[in-house]
mmCIF file of C-alpha atoms in Angstrom:
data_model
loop_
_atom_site.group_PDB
_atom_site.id
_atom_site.type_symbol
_atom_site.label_atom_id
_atom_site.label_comp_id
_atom_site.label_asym_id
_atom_site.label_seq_id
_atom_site.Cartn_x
_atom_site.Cartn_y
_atom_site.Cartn_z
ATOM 1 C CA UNK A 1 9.014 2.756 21.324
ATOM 2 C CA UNK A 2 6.786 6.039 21.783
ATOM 3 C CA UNK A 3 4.725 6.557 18.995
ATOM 4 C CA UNK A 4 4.972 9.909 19.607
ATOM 5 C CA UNK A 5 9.186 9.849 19.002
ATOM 6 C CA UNK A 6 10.377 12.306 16.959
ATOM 7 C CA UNK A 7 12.764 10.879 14.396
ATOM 8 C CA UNK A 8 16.537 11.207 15.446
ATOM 9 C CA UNK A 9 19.797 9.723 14.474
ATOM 10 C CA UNK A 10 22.953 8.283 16.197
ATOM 11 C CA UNK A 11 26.448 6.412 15.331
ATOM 12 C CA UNK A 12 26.635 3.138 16.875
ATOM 13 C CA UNK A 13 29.531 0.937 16.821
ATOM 14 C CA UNK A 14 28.423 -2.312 15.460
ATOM 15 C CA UNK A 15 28.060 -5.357 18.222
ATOM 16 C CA UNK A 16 26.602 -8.966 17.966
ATOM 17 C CA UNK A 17 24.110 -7.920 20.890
ATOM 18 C CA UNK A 18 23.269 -4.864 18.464
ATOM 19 C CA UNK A 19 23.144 -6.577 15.074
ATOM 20 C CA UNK A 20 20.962 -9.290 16.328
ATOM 21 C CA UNK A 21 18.466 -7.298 18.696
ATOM 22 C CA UNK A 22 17.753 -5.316 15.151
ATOM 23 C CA UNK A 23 17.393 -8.032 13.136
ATOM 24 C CA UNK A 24 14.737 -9.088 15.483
ATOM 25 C CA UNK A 25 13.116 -6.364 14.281
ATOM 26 C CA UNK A 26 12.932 -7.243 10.873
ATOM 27 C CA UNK A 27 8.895 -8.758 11.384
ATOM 28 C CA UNK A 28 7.438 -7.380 8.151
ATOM 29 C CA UNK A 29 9.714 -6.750 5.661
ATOM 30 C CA UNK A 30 11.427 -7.720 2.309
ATOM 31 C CA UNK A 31 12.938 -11.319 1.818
ATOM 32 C CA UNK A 32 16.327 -11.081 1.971
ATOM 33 C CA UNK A 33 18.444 -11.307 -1.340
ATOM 34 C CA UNK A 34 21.477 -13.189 -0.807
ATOM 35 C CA UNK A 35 23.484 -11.474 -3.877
ATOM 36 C CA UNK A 36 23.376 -8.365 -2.082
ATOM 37 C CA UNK A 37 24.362 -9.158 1.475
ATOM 38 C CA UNK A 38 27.444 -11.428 -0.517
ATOM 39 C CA UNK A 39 28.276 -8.190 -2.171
ATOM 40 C CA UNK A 40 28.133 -6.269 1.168
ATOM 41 C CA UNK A 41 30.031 -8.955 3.085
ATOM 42 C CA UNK A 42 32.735 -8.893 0.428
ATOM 43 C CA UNK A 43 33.199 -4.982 0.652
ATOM 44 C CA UNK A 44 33.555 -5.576 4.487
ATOM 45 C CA UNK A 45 35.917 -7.919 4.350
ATOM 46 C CA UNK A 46 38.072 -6.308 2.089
ATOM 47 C CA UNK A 47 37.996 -3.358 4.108
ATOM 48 C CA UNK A 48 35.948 -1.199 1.251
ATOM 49 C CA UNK A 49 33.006 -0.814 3.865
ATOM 50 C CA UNK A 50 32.360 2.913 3.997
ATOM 51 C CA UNK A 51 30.354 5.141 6.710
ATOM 52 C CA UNK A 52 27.487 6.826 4.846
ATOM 53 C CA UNK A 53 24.444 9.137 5.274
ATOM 54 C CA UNK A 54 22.488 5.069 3.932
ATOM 55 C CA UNK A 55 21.210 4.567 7.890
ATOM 56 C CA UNK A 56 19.684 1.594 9.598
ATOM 57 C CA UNK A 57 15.953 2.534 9.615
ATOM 58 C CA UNK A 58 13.637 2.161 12.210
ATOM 59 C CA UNK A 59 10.025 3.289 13.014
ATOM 60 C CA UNK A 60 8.094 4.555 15.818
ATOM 61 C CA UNK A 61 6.831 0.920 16.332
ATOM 62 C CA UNK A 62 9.605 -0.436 16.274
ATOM 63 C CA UNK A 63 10.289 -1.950 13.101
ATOM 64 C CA UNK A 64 13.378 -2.376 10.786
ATOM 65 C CA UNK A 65 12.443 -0.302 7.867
ATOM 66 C CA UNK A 66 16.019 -0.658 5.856
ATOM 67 C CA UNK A 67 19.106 -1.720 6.220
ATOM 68 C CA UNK A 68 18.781 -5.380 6.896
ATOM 69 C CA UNK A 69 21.068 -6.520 4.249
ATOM 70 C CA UNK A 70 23.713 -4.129 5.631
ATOM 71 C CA UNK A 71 23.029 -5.994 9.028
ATOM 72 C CA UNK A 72 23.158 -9.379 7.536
ATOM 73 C CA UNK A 73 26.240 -8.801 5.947
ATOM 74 C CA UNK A 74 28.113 -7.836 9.414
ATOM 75 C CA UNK A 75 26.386 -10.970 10.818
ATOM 76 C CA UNK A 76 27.717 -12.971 7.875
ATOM 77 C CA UNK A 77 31.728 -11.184 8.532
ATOM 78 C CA UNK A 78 31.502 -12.162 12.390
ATOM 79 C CA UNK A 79 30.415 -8.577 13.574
ATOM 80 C CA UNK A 80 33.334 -6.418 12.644
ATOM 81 C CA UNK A 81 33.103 -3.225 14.793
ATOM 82 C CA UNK A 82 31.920 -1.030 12.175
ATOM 83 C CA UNK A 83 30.098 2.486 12.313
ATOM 84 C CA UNK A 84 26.310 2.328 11.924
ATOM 85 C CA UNK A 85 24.244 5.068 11.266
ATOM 86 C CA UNK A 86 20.811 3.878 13.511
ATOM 87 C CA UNK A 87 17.762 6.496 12.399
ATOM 88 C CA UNK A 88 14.740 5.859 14.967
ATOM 89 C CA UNK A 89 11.586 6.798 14.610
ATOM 90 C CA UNK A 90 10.414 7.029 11.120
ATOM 91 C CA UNK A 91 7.125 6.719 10.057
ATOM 92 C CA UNK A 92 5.335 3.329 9.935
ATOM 93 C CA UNK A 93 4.384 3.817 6.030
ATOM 94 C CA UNK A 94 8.127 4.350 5.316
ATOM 95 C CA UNK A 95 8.819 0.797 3.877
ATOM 96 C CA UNK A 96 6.463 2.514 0.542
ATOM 97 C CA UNK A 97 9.057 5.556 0.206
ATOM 98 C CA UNK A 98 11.814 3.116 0.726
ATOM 99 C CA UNK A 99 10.804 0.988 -1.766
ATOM 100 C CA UNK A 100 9.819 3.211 -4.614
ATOM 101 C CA UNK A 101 13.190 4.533 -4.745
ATOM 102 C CA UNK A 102 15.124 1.248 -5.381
ATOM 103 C CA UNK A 103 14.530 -1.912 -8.074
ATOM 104 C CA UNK A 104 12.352 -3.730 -5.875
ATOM 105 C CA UNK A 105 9.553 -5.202 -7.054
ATOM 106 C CA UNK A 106 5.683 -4.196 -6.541
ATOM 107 C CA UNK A 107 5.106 -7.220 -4.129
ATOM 108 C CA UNK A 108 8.509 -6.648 -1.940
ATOM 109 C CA UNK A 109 7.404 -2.645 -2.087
ATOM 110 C CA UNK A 110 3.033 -3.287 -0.682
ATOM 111 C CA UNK A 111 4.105 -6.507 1.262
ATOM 112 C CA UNK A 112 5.619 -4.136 4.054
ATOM 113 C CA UNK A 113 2.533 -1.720 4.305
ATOM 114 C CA UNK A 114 -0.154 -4.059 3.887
ATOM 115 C CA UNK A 115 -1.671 -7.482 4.676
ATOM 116 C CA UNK A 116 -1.521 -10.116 1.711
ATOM 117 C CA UNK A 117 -5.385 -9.502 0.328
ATOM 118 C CA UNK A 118 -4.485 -5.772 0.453
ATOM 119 C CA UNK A 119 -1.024 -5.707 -1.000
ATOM 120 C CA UNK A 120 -3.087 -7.974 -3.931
ATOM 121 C CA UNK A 121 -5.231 -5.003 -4.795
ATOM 122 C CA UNK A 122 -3.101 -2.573 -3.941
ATOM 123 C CA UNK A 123 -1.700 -1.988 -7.141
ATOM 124 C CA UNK A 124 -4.325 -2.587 -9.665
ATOM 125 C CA UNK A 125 -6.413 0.819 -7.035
ATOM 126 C CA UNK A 126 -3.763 2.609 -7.583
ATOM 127 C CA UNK A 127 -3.212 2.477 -10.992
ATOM 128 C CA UNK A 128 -6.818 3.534 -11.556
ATOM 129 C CA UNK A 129 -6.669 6.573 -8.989
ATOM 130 C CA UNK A 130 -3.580 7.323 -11.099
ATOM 131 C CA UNK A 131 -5.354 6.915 -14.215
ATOM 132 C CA UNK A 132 -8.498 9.229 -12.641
ATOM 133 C CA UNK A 133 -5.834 11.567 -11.406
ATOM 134 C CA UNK A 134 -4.378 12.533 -14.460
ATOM 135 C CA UNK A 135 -7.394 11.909 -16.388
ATOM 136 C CA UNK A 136 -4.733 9.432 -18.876
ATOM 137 C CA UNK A 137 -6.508 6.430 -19.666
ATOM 138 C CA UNK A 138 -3.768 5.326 -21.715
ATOM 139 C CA UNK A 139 -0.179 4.418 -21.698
ATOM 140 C CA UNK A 140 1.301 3.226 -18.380
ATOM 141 C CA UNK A 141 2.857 4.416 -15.166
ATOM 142 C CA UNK A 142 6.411 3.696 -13.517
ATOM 143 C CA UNK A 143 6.253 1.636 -10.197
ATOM 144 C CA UNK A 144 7.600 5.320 -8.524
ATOM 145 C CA UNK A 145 4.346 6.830 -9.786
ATOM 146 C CA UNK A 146 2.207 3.721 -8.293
ATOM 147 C CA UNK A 147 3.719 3.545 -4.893
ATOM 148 C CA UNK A 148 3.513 7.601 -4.729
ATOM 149 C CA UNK A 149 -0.298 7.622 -4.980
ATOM 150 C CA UNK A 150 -0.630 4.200 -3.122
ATOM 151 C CA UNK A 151 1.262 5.825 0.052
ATOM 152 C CA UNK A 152 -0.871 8.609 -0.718
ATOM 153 C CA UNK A 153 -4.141 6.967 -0.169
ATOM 154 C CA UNK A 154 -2.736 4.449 1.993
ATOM 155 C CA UNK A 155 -5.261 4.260 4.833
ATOM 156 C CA UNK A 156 -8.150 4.705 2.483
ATOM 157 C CA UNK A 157 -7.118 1.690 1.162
ATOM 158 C CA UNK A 158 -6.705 -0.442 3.656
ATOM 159 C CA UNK A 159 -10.024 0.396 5.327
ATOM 160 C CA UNK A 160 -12.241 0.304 1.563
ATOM 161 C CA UNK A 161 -10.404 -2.972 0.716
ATOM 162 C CA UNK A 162 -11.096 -4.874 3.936
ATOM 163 C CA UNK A 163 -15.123 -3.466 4.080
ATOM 164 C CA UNK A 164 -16.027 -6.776 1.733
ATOM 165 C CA UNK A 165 -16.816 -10.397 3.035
ATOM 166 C CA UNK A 166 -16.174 -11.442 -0.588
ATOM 167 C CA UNK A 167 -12.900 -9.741 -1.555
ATOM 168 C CA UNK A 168 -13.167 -10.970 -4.811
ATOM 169 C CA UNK A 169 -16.813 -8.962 -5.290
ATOM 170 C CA UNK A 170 -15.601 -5.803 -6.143
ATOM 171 C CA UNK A 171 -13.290 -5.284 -9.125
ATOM 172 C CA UNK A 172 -10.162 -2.669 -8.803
ATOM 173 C CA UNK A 173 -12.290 0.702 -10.311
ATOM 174 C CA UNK A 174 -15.233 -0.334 -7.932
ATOM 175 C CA UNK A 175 -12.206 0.161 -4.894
ATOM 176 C CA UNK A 176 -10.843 2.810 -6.546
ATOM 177 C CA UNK A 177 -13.857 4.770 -6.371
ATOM 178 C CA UNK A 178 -14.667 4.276 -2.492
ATOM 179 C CA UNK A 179 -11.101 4.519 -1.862
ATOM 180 C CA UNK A 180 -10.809 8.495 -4.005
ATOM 181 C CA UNK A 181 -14.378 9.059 -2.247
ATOM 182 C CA UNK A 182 -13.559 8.269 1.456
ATOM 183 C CA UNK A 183 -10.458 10.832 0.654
ATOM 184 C CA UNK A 184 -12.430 13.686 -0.457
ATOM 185 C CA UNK A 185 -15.231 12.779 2.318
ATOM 186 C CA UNK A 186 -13.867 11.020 5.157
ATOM 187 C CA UNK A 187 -16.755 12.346 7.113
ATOM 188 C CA UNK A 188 -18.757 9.808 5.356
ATOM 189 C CA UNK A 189 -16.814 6.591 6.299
ATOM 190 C CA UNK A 190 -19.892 4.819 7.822
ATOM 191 C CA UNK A 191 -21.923 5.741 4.730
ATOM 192 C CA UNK A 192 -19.511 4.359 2.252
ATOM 193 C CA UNK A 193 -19.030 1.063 3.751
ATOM 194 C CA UNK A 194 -22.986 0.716 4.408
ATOM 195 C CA UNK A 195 -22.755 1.388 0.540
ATOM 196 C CA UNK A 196 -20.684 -1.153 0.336
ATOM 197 C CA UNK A 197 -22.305 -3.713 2.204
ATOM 198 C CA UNK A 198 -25.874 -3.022 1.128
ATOM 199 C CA UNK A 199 -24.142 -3.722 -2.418
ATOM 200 C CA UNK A 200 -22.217 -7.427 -1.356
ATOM 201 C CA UNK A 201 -25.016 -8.502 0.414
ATOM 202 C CA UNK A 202 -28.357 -7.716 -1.857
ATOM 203 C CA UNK A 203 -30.505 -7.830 1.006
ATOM 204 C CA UNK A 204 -33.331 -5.640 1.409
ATOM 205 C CA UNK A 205 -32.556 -3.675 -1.889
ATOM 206 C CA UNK A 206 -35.789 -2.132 -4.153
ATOM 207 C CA UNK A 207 -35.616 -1.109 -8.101
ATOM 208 C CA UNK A 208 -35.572 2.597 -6.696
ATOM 209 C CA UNK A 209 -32.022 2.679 -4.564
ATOM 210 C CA UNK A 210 -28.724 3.119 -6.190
ATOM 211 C CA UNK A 211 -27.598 -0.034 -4.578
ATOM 212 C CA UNK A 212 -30.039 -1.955 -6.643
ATOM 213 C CA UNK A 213 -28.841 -0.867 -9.479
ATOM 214 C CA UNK A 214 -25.180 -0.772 -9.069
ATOM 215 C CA UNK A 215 -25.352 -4.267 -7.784
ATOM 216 C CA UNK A 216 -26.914 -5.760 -10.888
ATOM 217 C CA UNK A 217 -24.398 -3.836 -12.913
ATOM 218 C CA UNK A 218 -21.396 -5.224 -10.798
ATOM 219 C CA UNK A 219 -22.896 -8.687 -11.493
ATOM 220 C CA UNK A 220 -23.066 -7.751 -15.466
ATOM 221 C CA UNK A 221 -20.042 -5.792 -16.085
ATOM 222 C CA UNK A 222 -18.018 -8.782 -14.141
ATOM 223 C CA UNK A 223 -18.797 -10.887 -17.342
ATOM 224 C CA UNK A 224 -17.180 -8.323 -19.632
ATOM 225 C CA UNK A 225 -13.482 -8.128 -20.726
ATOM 226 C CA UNK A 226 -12.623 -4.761 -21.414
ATOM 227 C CA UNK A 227 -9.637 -2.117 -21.065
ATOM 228 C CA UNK A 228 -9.124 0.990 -19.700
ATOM 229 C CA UNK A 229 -12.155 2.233 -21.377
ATOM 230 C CA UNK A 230 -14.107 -0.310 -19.150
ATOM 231 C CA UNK A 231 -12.227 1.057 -16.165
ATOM 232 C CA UNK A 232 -13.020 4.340 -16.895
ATOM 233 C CA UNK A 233 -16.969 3.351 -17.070
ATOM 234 C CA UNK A 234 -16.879 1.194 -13.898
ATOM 235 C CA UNK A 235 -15.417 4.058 -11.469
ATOM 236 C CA UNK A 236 -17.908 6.965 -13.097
ATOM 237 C CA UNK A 237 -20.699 4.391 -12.259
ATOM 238 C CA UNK A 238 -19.860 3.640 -9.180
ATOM 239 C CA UNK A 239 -19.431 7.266 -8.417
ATOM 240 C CA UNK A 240 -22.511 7.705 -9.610
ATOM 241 C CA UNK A 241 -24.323 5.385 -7.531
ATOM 242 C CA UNK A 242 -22.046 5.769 -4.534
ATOM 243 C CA UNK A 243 -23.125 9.622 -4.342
ATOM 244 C CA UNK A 244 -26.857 9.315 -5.219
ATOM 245 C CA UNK A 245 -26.671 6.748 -1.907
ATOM 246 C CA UNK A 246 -25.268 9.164 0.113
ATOM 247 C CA UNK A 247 -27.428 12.051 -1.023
ATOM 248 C CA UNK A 248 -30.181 9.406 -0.379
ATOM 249 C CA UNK A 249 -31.776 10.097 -3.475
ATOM 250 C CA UNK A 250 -33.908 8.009 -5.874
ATOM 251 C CA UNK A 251 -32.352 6.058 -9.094
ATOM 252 C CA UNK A 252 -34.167 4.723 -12.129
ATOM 253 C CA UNK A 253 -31.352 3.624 -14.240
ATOM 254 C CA UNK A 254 -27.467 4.015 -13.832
ATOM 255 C CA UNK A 255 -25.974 5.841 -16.623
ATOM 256 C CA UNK A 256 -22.171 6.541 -17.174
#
């Protein structure tokens, strides 16, 4: 499909040639739940199926983005020919919205977006860009807050959290920082990631760059167990560190 499709809608009368060709489409999304297409298939077959404004979603790229246990269900009934709402061309980050609006879990909800080491980190980001957002370093968020600032910062994600060789080296509030950093200045892209590297990697690194020092305290603060108080220090040091890089100025010690 055209990337460049504008998203429109029509009625289609459900076929087996239909059902099928868009459950080939159905490449990166939820596993299915078989207590919900039952449900579905029951409603169908006792003739409770009813038309709705709930559509069969799929993007520009041509993905199914919802609907699939609808489809399964007709597949499962023999392909009644029921009315389907098809809605084409919605945006390729439109699994997140989906998601955060139903009782899916946080894996089901990333696993659509993301590739497995980012979905992994995913969460833990964006519950300290939520945390920095709000400036509440306590308490805790619902999954609708999480997945509304992780499609917010999607592509900053994506890009900060496959920068490392190691993607263990950097802990969540490290990430969070690039990630809120290449937002503000996405003009400094190559910057941040030479940050980044020049941090993994150790090489060529004297007592006076910020990447000295932030690397030994990435080593350090690995080894402590701490809260959201520990959070809280990590991203203001990496900040800290991350900016004096790009500024290319001197640093003698790294203080929160």
């Amino acid at each position: 499909m055209d990337t460049e499709t504008k998203p429109y809608a029509e009625i289609k009368t459900a076929t087996k040639q239909l059902v099928d060709a868009l459950l080939a489409m159905n490449v990166n999304n939820r596993s299915m739940r078989q207590n919900v297409i039952k449900r579905y298939a029951e409603d169908i077959k006792a003739g409770k199926w009813m038309f709705t404004n709930q559509g069969i979603g799929i993007t520009k790229s041509g993905l199914l983005a919802d609907g699939q246990h609808r489809l399964e269900a007709i597949k499962l009934c023999e392909y009644p020919p029921i009315p389907l709402l098809l809605v084409h061309g919605l945006d390729d980050n439109v699994q997140i919205a989906v998601d955060s609006h139903s009782k899916r879990n946080a894996r089901d909800m990333l696993h659509f977006a993301f590739g497995a080491r980012v979905s992994q980190k995913a969460p833990a980001i964006g519950n300290v860009i939520l945390r920095h957002s709000r400036n509440q370093w306590t308490g805790t968020f619902s999954n609708s807050n999480l997945m509304e600032i992780i499609r917010e910062y999607h592509g900053e994600i994506d890009d900060v959290v496959n920068v490392p060789k190691n993607g263990n080296f950097f802990a969540a509030p490290f990430l969070a920082s690039f990630v809120i950093q290449l937002k503000l200045r996405p003009d400094l892209k190559n910057g941040i990631f030479d940050f980044m590297r020049k941090v993994e990697n150790g090489e060529m690194l004297d007592k006076t760059m910020p990447e000295f020092h932030f690397r030994n305290y990435v080593a350090t603060s690995t080894k402590i167990k701490g809260g959201t108080d520990m959070q809280k220090e990590r991203l203001i040091k990496c900040t800290k560190a991350l900016v004096a890089s790009l500024k290319n100025e001197k640093m003698g010690v790294l203080r929160a």
